Short mmCIF file of C-alpha atoms in Angstrom, two decimals:
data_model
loop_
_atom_site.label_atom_id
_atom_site.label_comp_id
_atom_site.label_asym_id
_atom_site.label_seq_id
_atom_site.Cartn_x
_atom_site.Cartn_y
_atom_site.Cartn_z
CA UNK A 27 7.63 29.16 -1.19
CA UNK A 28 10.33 29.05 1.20
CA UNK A 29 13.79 30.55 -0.44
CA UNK A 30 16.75 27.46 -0.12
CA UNK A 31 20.04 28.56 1.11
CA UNK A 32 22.98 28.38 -0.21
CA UNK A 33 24.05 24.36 -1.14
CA UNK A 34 27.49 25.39 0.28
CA UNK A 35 26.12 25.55 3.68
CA UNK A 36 27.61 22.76 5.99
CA UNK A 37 24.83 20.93 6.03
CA UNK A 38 24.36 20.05 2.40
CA UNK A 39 28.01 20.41 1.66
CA UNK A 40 28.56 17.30 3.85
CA UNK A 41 25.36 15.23 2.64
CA UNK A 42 26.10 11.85 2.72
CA UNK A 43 23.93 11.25 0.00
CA UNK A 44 22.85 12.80 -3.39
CA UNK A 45 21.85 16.50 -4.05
CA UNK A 46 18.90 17.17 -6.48
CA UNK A 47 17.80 20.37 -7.45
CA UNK A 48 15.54 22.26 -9.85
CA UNK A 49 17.48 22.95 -12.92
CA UNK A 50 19.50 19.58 -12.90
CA UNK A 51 19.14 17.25 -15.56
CA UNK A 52 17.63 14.68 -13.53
CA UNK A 53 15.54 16.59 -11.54
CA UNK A 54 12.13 16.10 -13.46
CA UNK A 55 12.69 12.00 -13.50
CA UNK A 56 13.85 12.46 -9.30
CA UNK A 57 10.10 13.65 -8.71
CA UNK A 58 8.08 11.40 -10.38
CA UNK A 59 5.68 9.77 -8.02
CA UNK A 60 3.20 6.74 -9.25
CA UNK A 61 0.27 8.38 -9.48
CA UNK A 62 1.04 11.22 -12.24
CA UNK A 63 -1.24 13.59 -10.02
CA UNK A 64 2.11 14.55 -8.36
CA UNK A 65 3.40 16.16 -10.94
CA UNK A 66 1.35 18.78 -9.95
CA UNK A 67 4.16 19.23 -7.20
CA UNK A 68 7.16 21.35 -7.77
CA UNK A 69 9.44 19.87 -4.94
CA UNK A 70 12.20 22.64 -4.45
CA UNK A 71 14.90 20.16 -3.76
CA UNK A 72 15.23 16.29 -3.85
CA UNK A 73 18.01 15.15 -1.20
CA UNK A 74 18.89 10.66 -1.87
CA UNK A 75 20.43 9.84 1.29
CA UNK A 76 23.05 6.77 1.68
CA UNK A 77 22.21 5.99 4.93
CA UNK A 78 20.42 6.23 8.34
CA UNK A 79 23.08 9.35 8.89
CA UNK A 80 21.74 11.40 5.49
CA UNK A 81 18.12 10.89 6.52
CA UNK A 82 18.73 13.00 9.91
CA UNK A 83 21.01 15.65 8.14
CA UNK A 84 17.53 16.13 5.29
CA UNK A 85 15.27 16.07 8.10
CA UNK A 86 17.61 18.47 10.20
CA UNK A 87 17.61 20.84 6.78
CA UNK A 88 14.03 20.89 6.19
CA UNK A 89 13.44 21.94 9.94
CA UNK A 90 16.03 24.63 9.36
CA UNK A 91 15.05 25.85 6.54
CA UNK A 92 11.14 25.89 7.04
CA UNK A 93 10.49 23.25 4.63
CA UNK A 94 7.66 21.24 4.34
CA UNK A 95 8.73 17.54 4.14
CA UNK A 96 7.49 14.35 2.15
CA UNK A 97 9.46 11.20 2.60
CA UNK A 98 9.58 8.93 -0.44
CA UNK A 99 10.11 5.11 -0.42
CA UNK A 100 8.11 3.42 -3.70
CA UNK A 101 6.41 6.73 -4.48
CA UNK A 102 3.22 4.50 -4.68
CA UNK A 103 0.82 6.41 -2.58
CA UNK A 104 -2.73 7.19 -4.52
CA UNK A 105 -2.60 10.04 -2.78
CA UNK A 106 0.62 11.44 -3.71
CA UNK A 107 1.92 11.67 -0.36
CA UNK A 108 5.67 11.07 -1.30
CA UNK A 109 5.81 14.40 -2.78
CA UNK A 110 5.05 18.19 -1.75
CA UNK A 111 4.87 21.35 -3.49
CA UNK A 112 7.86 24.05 -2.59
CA UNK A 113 9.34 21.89 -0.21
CA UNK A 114 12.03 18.98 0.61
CA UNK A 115 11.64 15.16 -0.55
CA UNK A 116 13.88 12.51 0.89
CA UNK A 117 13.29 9.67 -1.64
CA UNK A 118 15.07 6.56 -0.04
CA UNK A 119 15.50 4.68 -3.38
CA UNK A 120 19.77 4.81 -2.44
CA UNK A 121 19.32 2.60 0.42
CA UNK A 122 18.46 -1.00 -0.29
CA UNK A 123 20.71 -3.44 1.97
CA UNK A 124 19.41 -6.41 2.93
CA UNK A 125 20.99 -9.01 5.53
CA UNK A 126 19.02 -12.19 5.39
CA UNK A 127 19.53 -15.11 8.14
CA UNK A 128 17.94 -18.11 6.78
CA UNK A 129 18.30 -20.00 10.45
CA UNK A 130 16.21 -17.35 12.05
CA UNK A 131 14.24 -16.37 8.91
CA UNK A 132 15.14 -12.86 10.58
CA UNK A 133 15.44 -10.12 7.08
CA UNK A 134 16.94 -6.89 7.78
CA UNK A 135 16.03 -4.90 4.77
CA UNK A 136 16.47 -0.66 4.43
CA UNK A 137 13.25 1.01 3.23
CA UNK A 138 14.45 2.06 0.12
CA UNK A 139 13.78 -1.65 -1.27
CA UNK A 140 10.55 -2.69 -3.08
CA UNK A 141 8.40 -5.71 -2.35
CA UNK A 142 9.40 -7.20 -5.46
CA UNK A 143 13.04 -6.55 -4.51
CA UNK A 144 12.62 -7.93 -1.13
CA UNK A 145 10.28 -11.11 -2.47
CA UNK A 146 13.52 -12.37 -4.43
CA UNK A 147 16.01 -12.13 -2.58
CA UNK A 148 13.72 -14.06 0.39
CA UNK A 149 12.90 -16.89 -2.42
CA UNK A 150 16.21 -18.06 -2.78
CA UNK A 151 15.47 -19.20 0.48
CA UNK A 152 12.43 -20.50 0.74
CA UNK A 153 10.95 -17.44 2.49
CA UNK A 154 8.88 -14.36 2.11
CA UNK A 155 7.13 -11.83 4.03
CA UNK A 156 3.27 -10.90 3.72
CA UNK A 157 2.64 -7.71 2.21
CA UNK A 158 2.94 -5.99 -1.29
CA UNK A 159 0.85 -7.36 -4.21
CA UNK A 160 2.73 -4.77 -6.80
CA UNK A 161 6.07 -5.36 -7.24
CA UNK A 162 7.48 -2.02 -7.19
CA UNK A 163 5.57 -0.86 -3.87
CA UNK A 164 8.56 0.33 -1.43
CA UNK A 165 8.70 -1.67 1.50
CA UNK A 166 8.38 1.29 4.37
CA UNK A 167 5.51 2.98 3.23
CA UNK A 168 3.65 -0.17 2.69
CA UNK A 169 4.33 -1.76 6.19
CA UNK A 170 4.24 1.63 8.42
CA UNK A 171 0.09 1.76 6.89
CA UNK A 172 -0.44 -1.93 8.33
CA UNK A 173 0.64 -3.98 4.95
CA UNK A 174 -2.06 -6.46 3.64
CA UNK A 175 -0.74 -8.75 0.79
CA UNK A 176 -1.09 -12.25 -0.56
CA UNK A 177 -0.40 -13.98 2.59
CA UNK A 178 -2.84 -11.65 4.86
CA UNK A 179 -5.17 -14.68 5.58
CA UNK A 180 -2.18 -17.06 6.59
CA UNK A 181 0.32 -14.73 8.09
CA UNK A 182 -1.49 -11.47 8.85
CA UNK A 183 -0.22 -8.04 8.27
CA UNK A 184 3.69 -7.06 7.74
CA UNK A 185 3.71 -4.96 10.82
CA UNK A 186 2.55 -8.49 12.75
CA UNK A 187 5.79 -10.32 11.52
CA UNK A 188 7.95 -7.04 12.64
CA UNK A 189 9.92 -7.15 15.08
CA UNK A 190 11.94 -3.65 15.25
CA UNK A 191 12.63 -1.16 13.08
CA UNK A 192 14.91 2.55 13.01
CA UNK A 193 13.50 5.69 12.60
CA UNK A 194 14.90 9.15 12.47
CA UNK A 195 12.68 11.41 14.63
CA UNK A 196 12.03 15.13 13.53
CA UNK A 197 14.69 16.12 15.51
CA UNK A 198 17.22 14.04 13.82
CA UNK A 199 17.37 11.40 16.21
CA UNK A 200 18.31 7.42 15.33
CA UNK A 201 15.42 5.32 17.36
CA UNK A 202 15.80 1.66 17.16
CA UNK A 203 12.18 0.45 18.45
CA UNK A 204 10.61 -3.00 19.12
CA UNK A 205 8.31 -4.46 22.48
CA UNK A 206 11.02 -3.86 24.31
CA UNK A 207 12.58 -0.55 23.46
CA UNK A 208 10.53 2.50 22.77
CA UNK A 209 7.72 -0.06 22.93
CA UNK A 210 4.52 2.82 22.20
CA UNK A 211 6.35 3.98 19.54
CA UNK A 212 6.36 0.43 18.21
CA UNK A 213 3.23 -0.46 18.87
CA UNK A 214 2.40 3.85 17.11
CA UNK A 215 4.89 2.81 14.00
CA UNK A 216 3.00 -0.37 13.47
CA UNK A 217 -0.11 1.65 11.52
CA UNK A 218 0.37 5.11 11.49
CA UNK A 219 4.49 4.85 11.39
CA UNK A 220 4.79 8.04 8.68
CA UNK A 221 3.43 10.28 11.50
CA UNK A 222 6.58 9.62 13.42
CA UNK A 223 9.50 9.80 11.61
CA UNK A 224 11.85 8.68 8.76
CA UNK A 225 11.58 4.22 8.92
CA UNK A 226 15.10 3.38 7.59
CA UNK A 227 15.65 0.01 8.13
CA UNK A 228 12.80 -2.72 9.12
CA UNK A 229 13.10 -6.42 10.81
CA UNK A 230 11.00 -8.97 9.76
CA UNK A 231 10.36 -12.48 10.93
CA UNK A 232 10.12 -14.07 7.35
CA UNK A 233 7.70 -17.05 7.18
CA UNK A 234 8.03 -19.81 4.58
CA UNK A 235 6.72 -19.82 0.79
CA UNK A 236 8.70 -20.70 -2.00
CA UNK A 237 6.29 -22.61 -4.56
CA UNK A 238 2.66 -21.47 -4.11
CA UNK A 239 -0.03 -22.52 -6.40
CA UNK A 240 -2.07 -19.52 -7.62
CA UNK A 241 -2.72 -17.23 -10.25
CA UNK A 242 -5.38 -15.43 -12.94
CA UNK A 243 -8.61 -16.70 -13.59
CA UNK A 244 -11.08 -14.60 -15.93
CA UNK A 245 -15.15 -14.98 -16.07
CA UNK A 246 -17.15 -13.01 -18.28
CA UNK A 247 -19.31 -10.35 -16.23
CA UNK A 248 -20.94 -8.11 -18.43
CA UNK A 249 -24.41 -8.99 -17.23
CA UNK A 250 -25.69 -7.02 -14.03
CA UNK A 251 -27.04 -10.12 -12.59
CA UNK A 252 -24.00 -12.66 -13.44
CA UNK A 253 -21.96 -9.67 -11.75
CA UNK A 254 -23.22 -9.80 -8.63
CA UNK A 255 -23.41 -13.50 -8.77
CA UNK A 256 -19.98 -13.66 -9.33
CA UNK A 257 -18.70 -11.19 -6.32
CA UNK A 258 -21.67 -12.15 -3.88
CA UNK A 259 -20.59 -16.10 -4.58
CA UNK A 260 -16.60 -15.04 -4.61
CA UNK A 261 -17.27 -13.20 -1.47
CA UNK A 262 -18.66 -16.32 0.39
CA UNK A 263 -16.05 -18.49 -1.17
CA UNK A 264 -13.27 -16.49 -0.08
CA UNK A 265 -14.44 -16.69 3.47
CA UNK A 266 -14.84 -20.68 3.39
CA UNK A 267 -11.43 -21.23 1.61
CA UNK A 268 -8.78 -22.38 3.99
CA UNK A 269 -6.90 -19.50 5.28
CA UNK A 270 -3.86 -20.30 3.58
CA UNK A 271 -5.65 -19.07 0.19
CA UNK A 272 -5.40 -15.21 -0.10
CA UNK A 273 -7.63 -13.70 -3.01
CA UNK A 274 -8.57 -10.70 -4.63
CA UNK A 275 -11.72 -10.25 -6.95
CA UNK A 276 -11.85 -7.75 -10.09
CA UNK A 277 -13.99 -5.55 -12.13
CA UNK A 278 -12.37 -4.28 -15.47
CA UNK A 279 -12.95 -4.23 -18.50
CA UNK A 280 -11.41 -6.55 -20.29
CA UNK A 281 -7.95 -5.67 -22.22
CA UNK A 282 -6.56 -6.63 -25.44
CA UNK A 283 -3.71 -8.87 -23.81
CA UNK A 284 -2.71 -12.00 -25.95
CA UNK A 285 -4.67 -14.05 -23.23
CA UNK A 286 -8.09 -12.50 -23.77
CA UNK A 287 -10.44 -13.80 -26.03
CA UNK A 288 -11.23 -11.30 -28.71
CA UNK A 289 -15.34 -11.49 -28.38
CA UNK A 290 -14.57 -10.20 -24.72
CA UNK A 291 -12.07 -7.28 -25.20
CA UNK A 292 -14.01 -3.69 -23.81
CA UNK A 293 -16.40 -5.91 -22.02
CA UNK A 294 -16.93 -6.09 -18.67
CA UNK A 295 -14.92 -8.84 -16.69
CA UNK A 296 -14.40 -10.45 -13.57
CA UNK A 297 -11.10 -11.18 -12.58
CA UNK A 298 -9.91 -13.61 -9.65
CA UNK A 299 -6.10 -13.43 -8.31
CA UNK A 300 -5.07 -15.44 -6.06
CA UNK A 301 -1.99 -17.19 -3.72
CA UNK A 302 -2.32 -20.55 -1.92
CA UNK A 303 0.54 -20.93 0.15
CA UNK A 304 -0.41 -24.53 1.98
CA UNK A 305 0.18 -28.15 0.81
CA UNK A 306 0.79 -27.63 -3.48
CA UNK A 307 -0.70 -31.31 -3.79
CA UNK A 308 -4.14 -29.71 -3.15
CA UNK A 309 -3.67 -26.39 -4.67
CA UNK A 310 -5.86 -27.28 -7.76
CA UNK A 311 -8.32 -29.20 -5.12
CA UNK A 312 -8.81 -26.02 -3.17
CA UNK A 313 -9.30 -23.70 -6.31
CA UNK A 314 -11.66 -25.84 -8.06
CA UNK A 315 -14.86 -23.93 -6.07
CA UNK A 316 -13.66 -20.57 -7.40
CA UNK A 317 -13.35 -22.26 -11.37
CA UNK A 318 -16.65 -23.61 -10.72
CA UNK A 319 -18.09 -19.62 -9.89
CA UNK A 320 -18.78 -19.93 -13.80
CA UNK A 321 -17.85 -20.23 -17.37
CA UNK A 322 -14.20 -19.94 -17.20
CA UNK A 323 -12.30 -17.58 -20.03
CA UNK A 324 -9.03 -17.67 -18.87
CA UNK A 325 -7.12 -19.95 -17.42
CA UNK A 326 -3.61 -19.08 -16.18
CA UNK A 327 -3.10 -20.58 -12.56
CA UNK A 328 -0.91 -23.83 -11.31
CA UNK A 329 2.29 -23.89 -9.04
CA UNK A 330 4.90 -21.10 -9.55
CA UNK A 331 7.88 -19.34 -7.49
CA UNK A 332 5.70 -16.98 -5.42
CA UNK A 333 7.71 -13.73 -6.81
CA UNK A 334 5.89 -14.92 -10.36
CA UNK A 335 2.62 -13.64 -8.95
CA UNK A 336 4.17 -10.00 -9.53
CA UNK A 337 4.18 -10.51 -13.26
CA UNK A 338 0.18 -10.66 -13.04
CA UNK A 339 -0.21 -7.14 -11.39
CA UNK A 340 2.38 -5.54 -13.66
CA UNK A 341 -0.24 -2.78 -15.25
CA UNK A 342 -0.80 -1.73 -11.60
CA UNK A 343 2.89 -0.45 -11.42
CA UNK A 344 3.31 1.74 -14.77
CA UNK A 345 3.80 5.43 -14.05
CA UNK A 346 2.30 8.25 -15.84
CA UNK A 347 -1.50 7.76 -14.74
CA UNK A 348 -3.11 9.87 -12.82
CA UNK A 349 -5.60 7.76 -10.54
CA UNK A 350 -8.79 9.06 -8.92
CA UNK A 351 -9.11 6.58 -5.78
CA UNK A 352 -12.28 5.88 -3.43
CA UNK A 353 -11.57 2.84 -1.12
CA UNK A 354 -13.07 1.60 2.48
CA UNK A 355 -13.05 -1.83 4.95
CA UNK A 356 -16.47 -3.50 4.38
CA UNK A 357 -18.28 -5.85 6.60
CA UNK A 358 -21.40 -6.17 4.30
CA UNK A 359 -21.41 -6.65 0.10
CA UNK A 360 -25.61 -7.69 0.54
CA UNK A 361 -28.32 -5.90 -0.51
CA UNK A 362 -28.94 -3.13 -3.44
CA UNK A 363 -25.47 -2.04 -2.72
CA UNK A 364 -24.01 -4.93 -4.26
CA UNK A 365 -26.80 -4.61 -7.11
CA UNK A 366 -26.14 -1.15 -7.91
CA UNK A 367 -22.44 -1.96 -7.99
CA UNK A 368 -22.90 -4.32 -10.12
CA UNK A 369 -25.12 -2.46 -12.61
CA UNK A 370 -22.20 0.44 -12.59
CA UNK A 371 -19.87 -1.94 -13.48
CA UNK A 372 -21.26 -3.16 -16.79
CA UNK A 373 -20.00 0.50 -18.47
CA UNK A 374 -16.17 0.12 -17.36
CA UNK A 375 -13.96 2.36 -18.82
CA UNK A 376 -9.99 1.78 -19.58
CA UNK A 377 -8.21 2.41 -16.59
CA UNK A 378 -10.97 1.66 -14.07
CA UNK A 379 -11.33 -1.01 -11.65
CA UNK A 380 -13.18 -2.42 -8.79
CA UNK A 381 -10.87 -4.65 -6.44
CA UNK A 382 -12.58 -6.67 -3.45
CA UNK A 383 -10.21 -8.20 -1.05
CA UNK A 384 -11.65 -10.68 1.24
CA UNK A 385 -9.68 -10.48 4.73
CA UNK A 386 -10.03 -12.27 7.82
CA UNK A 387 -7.70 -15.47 8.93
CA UNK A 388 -4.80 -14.12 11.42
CA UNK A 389 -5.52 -10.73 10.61
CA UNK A 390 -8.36 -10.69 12.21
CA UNK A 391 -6.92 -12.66 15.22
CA UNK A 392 -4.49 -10.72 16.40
CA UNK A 393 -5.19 -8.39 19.64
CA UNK A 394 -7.28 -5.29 17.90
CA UNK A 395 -4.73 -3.57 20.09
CA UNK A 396 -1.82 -4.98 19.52
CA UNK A 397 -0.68 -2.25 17.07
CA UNK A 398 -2.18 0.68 15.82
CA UNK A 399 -4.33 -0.75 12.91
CA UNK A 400 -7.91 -0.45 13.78
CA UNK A 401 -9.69 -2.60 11.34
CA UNK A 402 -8.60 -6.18 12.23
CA UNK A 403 -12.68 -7.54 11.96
CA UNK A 404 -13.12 -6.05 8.77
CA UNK A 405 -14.36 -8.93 6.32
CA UNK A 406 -13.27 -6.94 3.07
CA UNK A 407 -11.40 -3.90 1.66
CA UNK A 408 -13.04 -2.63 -1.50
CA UNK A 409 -11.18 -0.10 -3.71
CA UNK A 410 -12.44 1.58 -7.03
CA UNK A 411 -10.15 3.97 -9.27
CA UNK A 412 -9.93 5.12 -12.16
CA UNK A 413 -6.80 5.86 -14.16
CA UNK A 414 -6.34 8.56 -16.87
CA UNK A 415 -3.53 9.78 -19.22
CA UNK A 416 -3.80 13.61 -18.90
CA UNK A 417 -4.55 16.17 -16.47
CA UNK A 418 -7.66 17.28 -18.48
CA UNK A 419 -9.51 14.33 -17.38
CA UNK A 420 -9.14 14.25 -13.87
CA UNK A 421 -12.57 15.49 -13.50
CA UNK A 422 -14.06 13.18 -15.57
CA UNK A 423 -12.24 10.42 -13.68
CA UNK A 424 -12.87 11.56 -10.08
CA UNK A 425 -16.65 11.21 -11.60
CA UNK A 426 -16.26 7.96 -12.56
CA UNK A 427 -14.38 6.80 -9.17
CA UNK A 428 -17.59 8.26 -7.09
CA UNK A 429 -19.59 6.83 -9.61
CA UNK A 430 -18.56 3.29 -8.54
CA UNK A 431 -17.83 3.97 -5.07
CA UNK A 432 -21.28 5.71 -3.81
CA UNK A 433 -23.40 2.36 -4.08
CA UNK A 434 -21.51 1.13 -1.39
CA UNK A 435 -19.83 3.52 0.26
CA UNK A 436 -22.91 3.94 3.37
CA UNK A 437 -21.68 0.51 3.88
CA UNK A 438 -17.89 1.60 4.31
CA UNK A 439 -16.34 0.67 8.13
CA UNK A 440 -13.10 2.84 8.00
CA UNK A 441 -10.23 3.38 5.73
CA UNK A 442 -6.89 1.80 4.84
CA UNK A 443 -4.08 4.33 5.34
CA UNK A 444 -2.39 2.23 2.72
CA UNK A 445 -5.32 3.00 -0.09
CA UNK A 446 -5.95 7.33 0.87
CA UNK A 447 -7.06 9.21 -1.85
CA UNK A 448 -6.35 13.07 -2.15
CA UNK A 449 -9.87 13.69 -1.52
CA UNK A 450 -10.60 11.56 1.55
CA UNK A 451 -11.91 13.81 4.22
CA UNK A 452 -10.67 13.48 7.40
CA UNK A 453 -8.86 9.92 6.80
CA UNK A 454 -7.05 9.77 10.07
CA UNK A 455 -10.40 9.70 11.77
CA UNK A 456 -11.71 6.89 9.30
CA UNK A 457 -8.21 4.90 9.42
CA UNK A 458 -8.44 4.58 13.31
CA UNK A 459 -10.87 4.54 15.97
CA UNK A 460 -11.11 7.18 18.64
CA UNK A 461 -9.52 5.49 21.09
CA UNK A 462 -6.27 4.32 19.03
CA UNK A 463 -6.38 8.28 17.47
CA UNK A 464 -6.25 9.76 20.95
CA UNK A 465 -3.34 7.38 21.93
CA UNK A 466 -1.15 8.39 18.55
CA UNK A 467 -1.84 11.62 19.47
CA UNK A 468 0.04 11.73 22.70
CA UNK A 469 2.68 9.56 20.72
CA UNK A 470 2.90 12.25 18.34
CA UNK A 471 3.43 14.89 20.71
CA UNK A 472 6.11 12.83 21.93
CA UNK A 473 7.95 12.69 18.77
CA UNK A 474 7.05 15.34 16.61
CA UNK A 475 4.60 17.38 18.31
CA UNK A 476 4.82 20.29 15.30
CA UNK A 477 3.83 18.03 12.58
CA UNK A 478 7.26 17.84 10.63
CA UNK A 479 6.14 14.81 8.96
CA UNK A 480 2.57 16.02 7.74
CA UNK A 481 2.32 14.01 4.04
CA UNK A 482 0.44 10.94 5.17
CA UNK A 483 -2.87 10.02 6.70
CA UNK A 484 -2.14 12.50 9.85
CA UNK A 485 -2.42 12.53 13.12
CA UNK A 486 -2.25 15.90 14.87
CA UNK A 487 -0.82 15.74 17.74
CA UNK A 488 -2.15 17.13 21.48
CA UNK A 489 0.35 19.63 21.50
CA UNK A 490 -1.26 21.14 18.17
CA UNK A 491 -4.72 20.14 19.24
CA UNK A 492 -4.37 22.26 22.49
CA UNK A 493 -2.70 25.37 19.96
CA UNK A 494 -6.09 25.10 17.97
CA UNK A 495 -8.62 24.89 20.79
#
């Protein structure tokens, strides 16, 4: 591990931001990451920068000093990218400001901000932006991976209502970027953006919401065959609904919550979340296909403020898990894949999960290269993970998660950046295609052609390439 100089040196003496180092009382809460697998990391100093200005004076020290870098903005990667063993983290949790013009619908909002942050202060005016399903998921590392949310089928991805953003390079430069300036590092940031740099600030095009009608509803799956009724049927469903409904299907099994009927709790359920952003007046019209998929258990969908939809994904935000992730885009959920999967599913264990997310709708219509996200056709994104308490079961859940995943993952078409796991091989190759890798590579040679910013699904640049060959 690199040795840190002295905090007196100019540098850190004039931080414009907060200093956090091993030894200070708040130094073990500073690291936490969501996915308790990070605490495996020993960061050797935690630097909370105020603004754009801090950022480049961290970045500056870490180059200085030999440090390896992670960049922090929720902390909510499953692969524990916002943190790194012996070296520097800039978490970005200080820097939240947020200038909203309601004529425009233009938001201005600072990475440090979460989605649930962002979503209410955009309600009071009738607006929100797609992406972020969890409420405490920070806004730059969500929309730099492409950002699919509840509105993905309506509005797209976040990067496809951004219209600039500022990054500090690894040279410590301010880059204000849009079509027009810097335009291939836009069109770079809009996908693979943690390759390039520190995103400080990020300007959406808001599009309206407000009210939406949407919700939970629960069906009992613990039969094999009424499983793969339920997703097979869902999965069509989905696909035929109008594009202003946005769903997600579930496999867990089935909590003690209030809600839950007591001959069901441990047992194997299927769980439908969803957002309908058109015309409220037919909200329970275009739902009623999805309560007819079968016997209904729960109930617990009608209009409310779209921000409310956080309070039904509030177990996926508690800290202190660690999670054992397998995910992939899916064009295909036919065949003994499906079966399988649903035979795996009927022994679910606390903490697991199977989450299908049907796509399409103005994702899938935007120009494939338009940005850097290279699964616009994908029909679905399927993750499975498992969540456990303690370190000593990490192996048993990593077993569990491959478990669940290997039925279908032959069928797998690439990889969200969004949804890495620690033990994705090569995910930069299976989160873009050849073509949009080679081009990020000469972007990243560009920018930071000696991989300063290496914690994320990476992208090595030609300048390294060439060093290796």
């Amino acid at each position: 591990m690199t040795q840190i100089t002295s905090l007196s040196a100019p540098l850190i003496s004039t931080f414009h931001g907060t200093v956090i180092e091993r030894g200070d009382r708040s130094f073990d809460h500073a690291r936490e990451v969501w996915n308790a697998t990070g605490r495996d990391c020993m960061p050797a100093l935690i630097l909370r920068p105020y603004s754009p200005e801090g950022v480049a004076q961290a970045v500056r020290y870490a180059v200085q000093e030999g440090l390896p870098l992670a960049v922090r903005s929720g902390g909510h990667s499953p692969a524990a990218f916002a943190t790194v063993h012996g070296g520097l983290v800039i978490d970005l949790s200080a820097m939240k400001a947020i200038e909203i013009d309601p004529g425009t619908q233009r938001v201005r909002v600072q990475t440090g901000l979460t989605w649930g942050e962002v979503a209410g202060a955009l309600h009071k005016h009738g607006l929100a932006v797609t992406a972020g399903d969890v409420a405490n998921v920070g806004v730059g590392g969500l929309t730099q991976g492409g950002g699919i949310g509840w509105f993905v089928r309506k509005h797209g991805l976040a990067i496809d209502r951004l219209r600039s953003a500022q990054l500090v390079t690894a040279v410590g430069d301010l880059l204000t970027v849009s079509d027009t300036e810097y335009p291939e590092v836009f069109w770079a940031l809009r996908g693979a953006g943690a390759n390039l740099g520190v995103i400080t600030e990020l300007e959406f095009e808001a599009h309206e919401a407000g009210l939406i009608y949407g919700g939970l509803l629960v069906f009992d799956a613990s039969d094999p065959v009424e499983a793969t009724r339920l997703m097979s049927t869902f999965a069509q469903l989905a696909h035929e609904a109008p594009e202003a409904l946005t769903m997600q299907g579930v496999f867990m099994a089935a909590p003690p919550a209030p809600f839950m009927p007591a001959h069901l709790i441990g047992k194997t359920i299927f769980m439908v979340l969803s957002c309908y952003s058109g015309d409220l007046t037919w909200g329970e019209t275009v739902l009623a296909p999805v309560r007819a998929l079968g016997s209904v258990v729960v109930d617990l969908t009608g209009p409310m403020p779209y921000p409310a939809l956080f309070q039904m994904t509030e177990e996926a935000a508690i800290r202190g898990f660690r999670h054992a992730v397998r995910s992939g885009f899916l064009n295909d959920l036919e065949g003994t894949g499906l079966q399988a999967l649903a035979t795996e599913v009927q022994v679910m264990q606390p903490g697991q999960i199977v989450q299908l997310r049907p796509l399409g709708g103005q994702m899938a219509r935007v120009d494939p290269d338009a940005t850097a996200f290279s699964h616009r056709d994908a029909r679905f994104l399927l993750m499975v993970s498992q969540a456990v308490p303690e370190a000593e079961l990490e192996g048993l859940a990593w077993k569990a998660a491959e478990r669940l995943w290997t039925p279908v993952a032959s069928s797998g078409t690439g990889l969200y950046g969004n949804f890495a796991g620690s033990r994705d091989e090569h995910p930069a190759r299976a989160a873009f295609s050849a073509r949009t890798l080679a081009r990020l590579s000469r972007v990243k040679a560009q920018l930071d052609p000696y991989n300063v910013f290496a914690r994320n699904v990476n992208v090595h640049s030609s300048v390294l390439a060439a060093a290796h060959s």
